[in-house]
CSV table of C-alpha atoms and ligand atoms in Angstrom, one decimal:
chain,number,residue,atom,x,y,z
A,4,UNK,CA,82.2,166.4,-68.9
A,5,UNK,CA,83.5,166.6,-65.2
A,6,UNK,CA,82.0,165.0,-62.7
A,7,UNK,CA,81.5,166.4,-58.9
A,8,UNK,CA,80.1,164.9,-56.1
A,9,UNK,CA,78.0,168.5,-56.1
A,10,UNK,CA,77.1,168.1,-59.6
A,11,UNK,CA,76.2,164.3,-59.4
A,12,UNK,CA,73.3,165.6,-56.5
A,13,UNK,CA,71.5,166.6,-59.3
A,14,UNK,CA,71.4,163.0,-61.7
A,15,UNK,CA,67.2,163.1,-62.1
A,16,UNK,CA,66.9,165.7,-60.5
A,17,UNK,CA,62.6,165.8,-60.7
A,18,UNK,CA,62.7,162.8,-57.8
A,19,UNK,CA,60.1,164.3,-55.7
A,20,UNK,CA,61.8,163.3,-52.1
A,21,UNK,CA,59.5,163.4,-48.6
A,22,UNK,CA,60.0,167.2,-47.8
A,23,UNK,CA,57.6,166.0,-44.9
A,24,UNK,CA,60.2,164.7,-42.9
A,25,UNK,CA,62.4,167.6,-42.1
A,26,UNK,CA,59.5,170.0,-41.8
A,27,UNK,CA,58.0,168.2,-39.8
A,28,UNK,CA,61.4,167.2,-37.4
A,29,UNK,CA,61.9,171.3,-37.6
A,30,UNK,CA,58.5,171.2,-35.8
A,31,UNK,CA,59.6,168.6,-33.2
A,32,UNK,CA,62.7,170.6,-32.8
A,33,UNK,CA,61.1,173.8,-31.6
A,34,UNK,CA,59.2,172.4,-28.7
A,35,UNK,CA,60.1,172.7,-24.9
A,36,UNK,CA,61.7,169.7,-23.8
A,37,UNK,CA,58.9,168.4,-21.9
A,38,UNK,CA,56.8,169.0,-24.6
A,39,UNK,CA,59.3,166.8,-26.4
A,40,UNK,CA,59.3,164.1,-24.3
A,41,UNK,CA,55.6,163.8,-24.0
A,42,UNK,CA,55.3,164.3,-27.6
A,43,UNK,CA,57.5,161.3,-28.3
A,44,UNK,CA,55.5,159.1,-25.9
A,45,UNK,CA,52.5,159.5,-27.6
A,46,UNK,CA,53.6,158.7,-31.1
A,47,UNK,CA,55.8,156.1,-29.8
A,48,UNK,CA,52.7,154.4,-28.4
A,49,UNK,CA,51.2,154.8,-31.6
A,50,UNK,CA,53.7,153.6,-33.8
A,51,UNK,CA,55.6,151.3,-31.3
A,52,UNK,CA,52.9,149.1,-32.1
A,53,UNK,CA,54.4,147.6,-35.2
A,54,UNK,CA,58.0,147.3,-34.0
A,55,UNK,CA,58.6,143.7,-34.4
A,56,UNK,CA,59.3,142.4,-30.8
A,57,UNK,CA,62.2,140.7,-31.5
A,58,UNK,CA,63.9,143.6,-33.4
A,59,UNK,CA,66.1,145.0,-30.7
A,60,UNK,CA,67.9,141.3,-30.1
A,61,UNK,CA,69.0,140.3,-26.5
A,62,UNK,CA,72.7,140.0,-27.8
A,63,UNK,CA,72.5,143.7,-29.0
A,64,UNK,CA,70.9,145.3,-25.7
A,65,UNK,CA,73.4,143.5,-23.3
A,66,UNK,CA,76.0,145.6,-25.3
A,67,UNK,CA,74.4,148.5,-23.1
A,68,UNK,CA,73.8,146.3,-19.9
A,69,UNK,CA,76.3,148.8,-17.8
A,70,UNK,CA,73.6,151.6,-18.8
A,71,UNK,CA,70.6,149.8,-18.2
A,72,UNK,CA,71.7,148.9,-14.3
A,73,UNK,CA,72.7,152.4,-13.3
A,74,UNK,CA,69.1,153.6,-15.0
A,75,UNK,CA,66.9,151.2,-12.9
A,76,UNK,CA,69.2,151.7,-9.6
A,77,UNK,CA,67.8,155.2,-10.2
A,78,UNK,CA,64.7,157.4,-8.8
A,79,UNK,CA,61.9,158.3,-11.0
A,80,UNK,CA,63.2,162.1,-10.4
A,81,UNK,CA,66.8,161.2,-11.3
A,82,UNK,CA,65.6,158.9,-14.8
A,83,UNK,CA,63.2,162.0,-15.5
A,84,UNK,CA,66.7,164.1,-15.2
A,85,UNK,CA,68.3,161.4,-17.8
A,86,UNK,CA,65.9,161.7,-20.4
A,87,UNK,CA,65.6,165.2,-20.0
A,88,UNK,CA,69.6,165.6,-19.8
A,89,UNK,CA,69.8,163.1,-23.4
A,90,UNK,CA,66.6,165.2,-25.2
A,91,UNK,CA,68.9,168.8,-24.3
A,92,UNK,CA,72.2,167.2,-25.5
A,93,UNK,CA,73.2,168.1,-21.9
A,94,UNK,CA,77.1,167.1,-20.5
A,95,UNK,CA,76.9,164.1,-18.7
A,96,UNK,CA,78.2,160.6,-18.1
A,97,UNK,CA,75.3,158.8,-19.5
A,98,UNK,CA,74.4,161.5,-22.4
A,99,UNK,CA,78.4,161.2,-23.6
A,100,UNK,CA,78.1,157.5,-23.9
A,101,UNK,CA,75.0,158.0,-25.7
A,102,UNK,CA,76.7,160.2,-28.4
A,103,UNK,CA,78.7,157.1,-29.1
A,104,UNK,CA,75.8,154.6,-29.6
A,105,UNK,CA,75.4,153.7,-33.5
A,106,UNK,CA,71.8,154.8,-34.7
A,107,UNK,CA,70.6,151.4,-34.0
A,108,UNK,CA,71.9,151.1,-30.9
A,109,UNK,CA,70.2,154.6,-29.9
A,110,UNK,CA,66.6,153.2,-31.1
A,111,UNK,CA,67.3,149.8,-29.1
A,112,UNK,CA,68.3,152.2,-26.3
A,113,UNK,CA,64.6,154.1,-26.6
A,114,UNK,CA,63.1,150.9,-27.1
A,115,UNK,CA,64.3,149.4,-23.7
A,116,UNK,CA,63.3,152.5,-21.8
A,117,UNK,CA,59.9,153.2,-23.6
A,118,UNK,CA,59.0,148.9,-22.5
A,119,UNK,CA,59.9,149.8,-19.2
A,120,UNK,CA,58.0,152.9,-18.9
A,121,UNK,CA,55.3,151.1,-19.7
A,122,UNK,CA,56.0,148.6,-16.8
A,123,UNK,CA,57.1,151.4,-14.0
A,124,UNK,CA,60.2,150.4,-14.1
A,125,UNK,CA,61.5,153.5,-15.4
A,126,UNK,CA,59.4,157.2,-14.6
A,127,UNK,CA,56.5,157.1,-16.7
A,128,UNK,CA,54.4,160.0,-18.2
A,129,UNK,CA,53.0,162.1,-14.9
A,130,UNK,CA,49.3,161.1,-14.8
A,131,UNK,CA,46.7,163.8,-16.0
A,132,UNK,CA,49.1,165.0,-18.3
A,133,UNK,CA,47.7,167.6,-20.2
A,134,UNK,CA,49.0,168.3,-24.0
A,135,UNK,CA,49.7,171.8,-24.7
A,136,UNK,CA,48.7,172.5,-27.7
A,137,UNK,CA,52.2,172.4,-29.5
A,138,UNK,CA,52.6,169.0,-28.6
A,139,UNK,CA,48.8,168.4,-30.7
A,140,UNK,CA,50.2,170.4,-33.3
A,141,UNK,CA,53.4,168.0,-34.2
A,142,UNK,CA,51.0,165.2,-33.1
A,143,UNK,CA,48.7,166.4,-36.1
A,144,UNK,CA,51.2,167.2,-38.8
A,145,UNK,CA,52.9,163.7,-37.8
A,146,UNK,CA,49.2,162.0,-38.3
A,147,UNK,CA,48.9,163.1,-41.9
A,148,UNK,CA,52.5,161.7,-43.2
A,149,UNK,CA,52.5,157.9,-43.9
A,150,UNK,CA,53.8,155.1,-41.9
A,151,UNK,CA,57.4,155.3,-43.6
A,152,UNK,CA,58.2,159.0,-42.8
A,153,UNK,CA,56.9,158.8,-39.5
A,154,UNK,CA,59.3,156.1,-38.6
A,155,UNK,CA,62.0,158.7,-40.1
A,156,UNK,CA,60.7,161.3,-38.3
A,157,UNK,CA,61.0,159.0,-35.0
A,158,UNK,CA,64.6,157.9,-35.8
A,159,UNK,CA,65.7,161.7,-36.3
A,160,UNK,CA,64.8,162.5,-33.1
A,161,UNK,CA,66.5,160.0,-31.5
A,162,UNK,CA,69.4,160.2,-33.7
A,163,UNK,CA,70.2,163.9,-32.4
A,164,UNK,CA,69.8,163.7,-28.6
A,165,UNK,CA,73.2,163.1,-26.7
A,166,UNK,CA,76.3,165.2,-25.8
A,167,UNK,CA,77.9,165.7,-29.5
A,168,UNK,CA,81.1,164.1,-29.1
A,169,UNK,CA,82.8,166.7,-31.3
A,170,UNK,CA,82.4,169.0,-28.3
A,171,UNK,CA,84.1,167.0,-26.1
A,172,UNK,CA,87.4,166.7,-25.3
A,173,UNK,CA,87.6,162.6,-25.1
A,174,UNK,CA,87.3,161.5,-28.4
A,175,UNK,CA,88.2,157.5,-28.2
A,176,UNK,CA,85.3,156.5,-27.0
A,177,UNK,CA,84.4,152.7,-28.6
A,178,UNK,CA,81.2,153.0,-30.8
A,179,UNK,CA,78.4,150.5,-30.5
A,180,UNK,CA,76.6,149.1,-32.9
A,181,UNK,CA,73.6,146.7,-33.2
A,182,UNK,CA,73.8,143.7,-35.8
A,183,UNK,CA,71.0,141.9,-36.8
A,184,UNK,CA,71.1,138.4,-37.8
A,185,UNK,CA,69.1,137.2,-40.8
A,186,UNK,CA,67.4,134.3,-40.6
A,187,UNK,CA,67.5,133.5,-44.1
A,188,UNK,CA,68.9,134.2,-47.2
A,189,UNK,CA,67.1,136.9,-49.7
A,190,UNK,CA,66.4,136.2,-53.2
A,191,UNK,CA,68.1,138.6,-56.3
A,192,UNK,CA,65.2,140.8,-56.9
A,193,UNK,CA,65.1,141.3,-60.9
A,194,UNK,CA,64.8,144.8,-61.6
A,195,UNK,CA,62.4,145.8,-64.9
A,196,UNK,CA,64.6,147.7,-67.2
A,197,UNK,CA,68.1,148.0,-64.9
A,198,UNK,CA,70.7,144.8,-66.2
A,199,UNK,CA,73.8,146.9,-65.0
A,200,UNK,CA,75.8,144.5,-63.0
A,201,UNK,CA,77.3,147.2,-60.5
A,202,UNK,CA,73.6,148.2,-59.9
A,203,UNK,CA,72.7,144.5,-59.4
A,204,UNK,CA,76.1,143.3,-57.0
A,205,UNK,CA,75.4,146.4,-54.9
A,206,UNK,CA,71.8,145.1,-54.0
A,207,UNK,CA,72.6,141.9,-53.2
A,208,UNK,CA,75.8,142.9,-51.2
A,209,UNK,CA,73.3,144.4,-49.3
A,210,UNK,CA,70.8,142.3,-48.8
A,211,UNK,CA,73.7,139.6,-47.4
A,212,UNK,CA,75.1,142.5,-44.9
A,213,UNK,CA,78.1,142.2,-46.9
A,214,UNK,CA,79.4,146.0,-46.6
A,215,UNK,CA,82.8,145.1,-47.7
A,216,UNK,CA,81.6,143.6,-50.9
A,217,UNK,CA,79.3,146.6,-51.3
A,218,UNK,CA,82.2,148.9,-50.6
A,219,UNK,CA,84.3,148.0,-53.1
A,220,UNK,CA,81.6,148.5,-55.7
A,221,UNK,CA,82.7,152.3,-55.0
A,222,UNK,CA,85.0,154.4,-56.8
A,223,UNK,CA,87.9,155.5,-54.2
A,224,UNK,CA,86.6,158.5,-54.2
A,225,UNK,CA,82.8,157.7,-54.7
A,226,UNK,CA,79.9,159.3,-52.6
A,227,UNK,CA,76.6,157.9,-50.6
A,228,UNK,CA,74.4,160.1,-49.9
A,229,UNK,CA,71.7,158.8,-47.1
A,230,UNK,CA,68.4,160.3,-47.2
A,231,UNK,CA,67.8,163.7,-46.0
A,232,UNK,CA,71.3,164.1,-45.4
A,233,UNK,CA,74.6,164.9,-47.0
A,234,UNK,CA,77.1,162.9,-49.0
A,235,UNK,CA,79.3,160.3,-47.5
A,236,UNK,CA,82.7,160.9,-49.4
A,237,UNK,CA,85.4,157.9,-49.5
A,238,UNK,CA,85.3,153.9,-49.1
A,239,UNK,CA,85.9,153.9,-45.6
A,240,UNK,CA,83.5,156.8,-44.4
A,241,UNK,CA,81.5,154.6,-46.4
A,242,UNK,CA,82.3,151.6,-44.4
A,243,UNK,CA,81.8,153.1,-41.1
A,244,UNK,CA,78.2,154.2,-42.3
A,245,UNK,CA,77.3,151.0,-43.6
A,246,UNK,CA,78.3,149.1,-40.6
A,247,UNK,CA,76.2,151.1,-38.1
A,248,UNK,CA,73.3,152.1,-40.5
A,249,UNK,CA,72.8,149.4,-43.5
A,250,UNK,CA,72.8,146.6,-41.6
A,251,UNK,CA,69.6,144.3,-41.5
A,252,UNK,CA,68.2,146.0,-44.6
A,253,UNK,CA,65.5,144.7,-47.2
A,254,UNK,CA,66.1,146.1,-50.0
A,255,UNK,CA,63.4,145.1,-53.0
A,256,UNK,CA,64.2,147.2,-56.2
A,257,UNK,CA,61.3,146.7,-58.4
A,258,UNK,CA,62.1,149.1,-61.5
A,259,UNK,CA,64.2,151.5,-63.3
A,260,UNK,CA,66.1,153.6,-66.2
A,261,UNK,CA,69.2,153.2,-67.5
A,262,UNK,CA,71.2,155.7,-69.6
A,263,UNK,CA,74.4,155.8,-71.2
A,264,UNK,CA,75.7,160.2,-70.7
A,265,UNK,CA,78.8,161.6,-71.9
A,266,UNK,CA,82.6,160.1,-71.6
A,267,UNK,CA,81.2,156.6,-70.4
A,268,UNK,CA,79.4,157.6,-67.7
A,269,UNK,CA,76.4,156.1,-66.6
A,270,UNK,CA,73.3,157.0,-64.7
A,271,UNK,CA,70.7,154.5,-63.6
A,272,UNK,CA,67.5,155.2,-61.4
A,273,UNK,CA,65.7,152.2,-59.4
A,274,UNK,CA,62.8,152.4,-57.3
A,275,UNK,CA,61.2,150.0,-55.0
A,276,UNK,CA,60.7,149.2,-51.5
A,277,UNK,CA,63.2,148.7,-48.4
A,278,UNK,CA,62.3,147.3,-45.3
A,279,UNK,CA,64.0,148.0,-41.3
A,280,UNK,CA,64.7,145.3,-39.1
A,281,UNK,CA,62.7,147.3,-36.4
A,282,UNK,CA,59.4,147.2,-38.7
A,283,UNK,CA,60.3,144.4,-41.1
A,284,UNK,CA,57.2,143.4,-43.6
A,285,UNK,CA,54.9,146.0,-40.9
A,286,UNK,CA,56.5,149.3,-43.2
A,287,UNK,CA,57.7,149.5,-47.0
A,288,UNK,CA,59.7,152.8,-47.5
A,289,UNK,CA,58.8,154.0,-50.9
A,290,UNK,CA,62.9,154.4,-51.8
A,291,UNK,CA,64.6,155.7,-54.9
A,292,UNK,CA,68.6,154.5,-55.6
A,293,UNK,CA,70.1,157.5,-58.1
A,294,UNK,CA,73.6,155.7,-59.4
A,295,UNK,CA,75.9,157.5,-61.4
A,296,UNK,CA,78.9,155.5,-62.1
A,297,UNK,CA,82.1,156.1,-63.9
A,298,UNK,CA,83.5,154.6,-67.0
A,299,UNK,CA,85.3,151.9,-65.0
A,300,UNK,CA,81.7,150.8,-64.0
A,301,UNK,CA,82.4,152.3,-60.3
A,302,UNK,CA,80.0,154.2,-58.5
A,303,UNK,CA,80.6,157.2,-58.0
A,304,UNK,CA,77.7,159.1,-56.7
A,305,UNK,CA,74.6,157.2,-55.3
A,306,UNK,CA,71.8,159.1,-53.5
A,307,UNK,CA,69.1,157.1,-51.6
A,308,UNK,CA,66.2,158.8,-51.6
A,309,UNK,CA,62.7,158.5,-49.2
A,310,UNK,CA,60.1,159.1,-51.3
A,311,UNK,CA,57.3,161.5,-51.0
A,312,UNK,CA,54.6,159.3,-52.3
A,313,UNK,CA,54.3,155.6,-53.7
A,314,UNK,CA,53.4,157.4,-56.9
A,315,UNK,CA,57.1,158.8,-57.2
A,316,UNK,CA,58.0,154.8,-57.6
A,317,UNK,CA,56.7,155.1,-61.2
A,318,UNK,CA,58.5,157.9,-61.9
A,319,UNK,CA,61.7,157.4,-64.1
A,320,UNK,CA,62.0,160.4,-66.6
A,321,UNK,CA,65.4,160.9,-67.5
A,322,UNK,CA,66.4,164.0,-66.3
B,429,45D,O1,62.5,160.6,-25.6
B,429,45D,O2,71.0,151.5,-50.1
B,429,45D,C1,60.1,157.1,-25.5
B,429,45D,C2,71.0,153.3,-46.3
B,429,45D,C3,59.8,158.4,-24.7
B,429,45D,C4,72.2,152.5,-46.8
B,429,45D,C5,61.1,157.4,-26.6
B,429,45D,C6,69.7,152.8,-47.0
B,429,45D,C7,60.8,159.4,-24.4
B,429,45D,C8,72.3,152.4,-48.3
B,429,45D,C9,58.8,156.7,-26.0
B,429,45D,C10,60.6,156.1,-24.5
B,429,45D,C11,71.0,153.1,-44.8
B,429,45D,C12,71.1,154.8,-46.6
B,429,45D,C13,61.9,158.5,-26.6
B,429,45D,C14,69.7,152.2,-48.2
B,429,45D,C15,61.8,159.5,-25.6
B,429,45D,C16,71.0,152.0,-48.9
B,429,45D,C17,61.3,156.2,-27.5
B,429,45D,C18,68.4,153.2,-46.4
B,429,45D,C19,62.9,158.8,-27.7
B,429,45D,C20,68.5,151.7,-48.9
B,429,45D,C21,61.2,156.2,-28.8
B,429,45D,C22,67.8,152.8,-45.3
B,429,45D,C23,61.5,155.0,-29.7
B,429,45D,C24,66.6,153.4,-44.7
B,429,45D,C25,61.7,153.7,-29.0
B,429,45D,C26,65.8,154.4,-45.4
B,429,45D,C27,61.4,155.2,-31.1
B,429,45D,C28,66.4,153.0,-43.4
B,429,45D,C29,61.7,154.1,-32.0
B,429,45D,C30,65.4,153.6,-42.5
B,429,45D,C31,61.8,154.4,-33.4
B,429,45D,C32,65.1,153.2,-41.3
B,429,45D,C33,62.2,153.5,-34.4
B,429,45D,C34,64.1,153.8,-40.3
B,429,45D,C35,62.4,153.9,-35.7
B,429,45D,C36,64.0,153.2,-39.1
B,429,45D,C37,62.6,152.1,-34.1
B,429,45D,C38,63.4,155.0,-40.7
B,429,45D,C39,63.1,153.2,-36.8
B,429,45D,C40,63.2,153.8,-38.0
């Protein structure tokens, strides 16, 4: 048997993943850009709620400090202009730097503006706004998912605004990314029915931000696929992603399968929880890890899935 990164996608293939989440973003996508903007107020006043305050770090946001003092030298018109310019992936200075932020450092970005919209330091929502009825439509769809795919819903969003730097001609632009300090070190987290030592290292390379330990779990040219998204080929696209994406992780496997397939292959399935640094303890992603690794014990393909209930934790068919 032959292995493909294509053909690994498909390891237990009857994981029942969050479709939720990119329905719902399509939704989010269609609006006006006002209706955008309003739309992510509201939810982020919902949801903003259980972002640990301390999540954003004062180290991380004076990365962006340059940013932050052109935005509140600005009129309310002209910071109105930015968010809409940043929401329509318009060309400008501000929205090209943007395109450069790591993932984290777009959601600290948000953060800092959405604290000082509620302070009038930057243009808040016009008062007597009134919702179209788009906006209470996405509003309503977003209301019946739970807490973990809103947050993904949330963090795609922000993930695509910005000028797409594969448009633009200027190309070595430094990227910036947020790190976030643990305070202490996690436990190994024994998982029922997994002993594979691969499975295990990778965990707890993890859980100690340790991307190059985690990095050379992988075959050379091994895959991670993210949720929702495609796979990551090679150890230092790998590397790149880890740094900006994986940092600050909790990561608690609690179960999972183990099977021997042909030509010493194996494929192991582990379910559990994994918390963000933004929400800590507030939000448990249901999560799913689908490892296939090669007879060298490498990894060659491993998906990372968001499940799409926390009764999809118990299930570990082998398919
Ligand atoms: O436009 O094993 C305003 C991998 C209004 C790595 C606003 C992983 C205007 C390997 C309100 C100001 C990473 C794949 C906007 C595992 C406006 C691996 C602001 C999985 C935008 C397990 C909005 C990791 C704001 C996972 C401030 C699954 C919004 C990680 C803030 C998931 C939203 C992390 C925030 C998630 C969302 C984090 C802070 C889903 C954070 C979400």
């Amino acid at each position: 048997m032959n292995y493909t990164i294509e053909s690994a996608r498909n390891i237990f293939s009857n994981t029942q993943v969050a479709d939720a989440v990119p329905a719902t973003t399509a939704m989010f996508a269609k609006l006006n850009i006002d209706d955008k903007l309003a739309f992510l107020w509201y939810a982020y006043t919902e949801l903003g709620r259980t972002i640990t305050p301390a999540a954003p770090g004062k180290a991380n946001l004076q990365l962006m400090e340059d940013i932050f003092n052109q935005i509140k030298r600005m009129s309310h018109e002209e910071q109105t202009q930015l968010m809409r310019d940043l929401a329509t992936n318009a060309d400008t200075p501000i929205s090209r730097s943007y395109a450069y932020f790591g993932v984290n450092a777009k959601l600290g970005f948000w953060w800092q503006l959405g604290e000082w919209m509620k302070q009038g330091i930057v243009a808040p929502m016009p008062i007597g706004y009134q919702m179209s009825s788009e906006v209470k439509a996405v509003l309503e769809a977003v209301q019946k998912i739970d807490q973990s795919q809103q947050i993904t819903v949330l963090r795609n969003t922000v993930v695509d605004m910005g000028f797409d730097p594969t448009q633009a001609s200027t190309t070595e632009a430094e990227v910036i990314n947020f790190t976030f300090p643990r305070t202490s070190q996690l436990p190994q987290f024994p998982i029922e029915g997994v002993t594979d030592p691969t499975v295990l290292k990778y965990i707890a390379a993890m859980n100690a931000d340790n991307v190059e330990a985690a990095v050379a779990l992988f075959a050379n040219n091994g895959a991670l696929q993210p949720p929702f998204q495609k796979p990551i080929v090679g150890r230092e696209a790998i590397t790149a992603y880890l740094r900006d994406e994986g940092q600050g992780l909790v990561m608690k496997p609690t179960k999972g399968i183990s099977e021997s397939i042909e030509d010493g292959y194996t494929q192991h399935k582990i379910t559990g929880t994994v918390e963000t640094p933004w929400f800590g303890g507030n939000v448990g992603m249901n999560i799913a890890w689908r490892f296939l690794l090669d007879p060298q014990g490498q990894i060659y393909f491993v998906a990372i899935d968001l499940l799409a209930s926390p009764k999809e934790l118990l299930n570990l068919v082998r398919k």
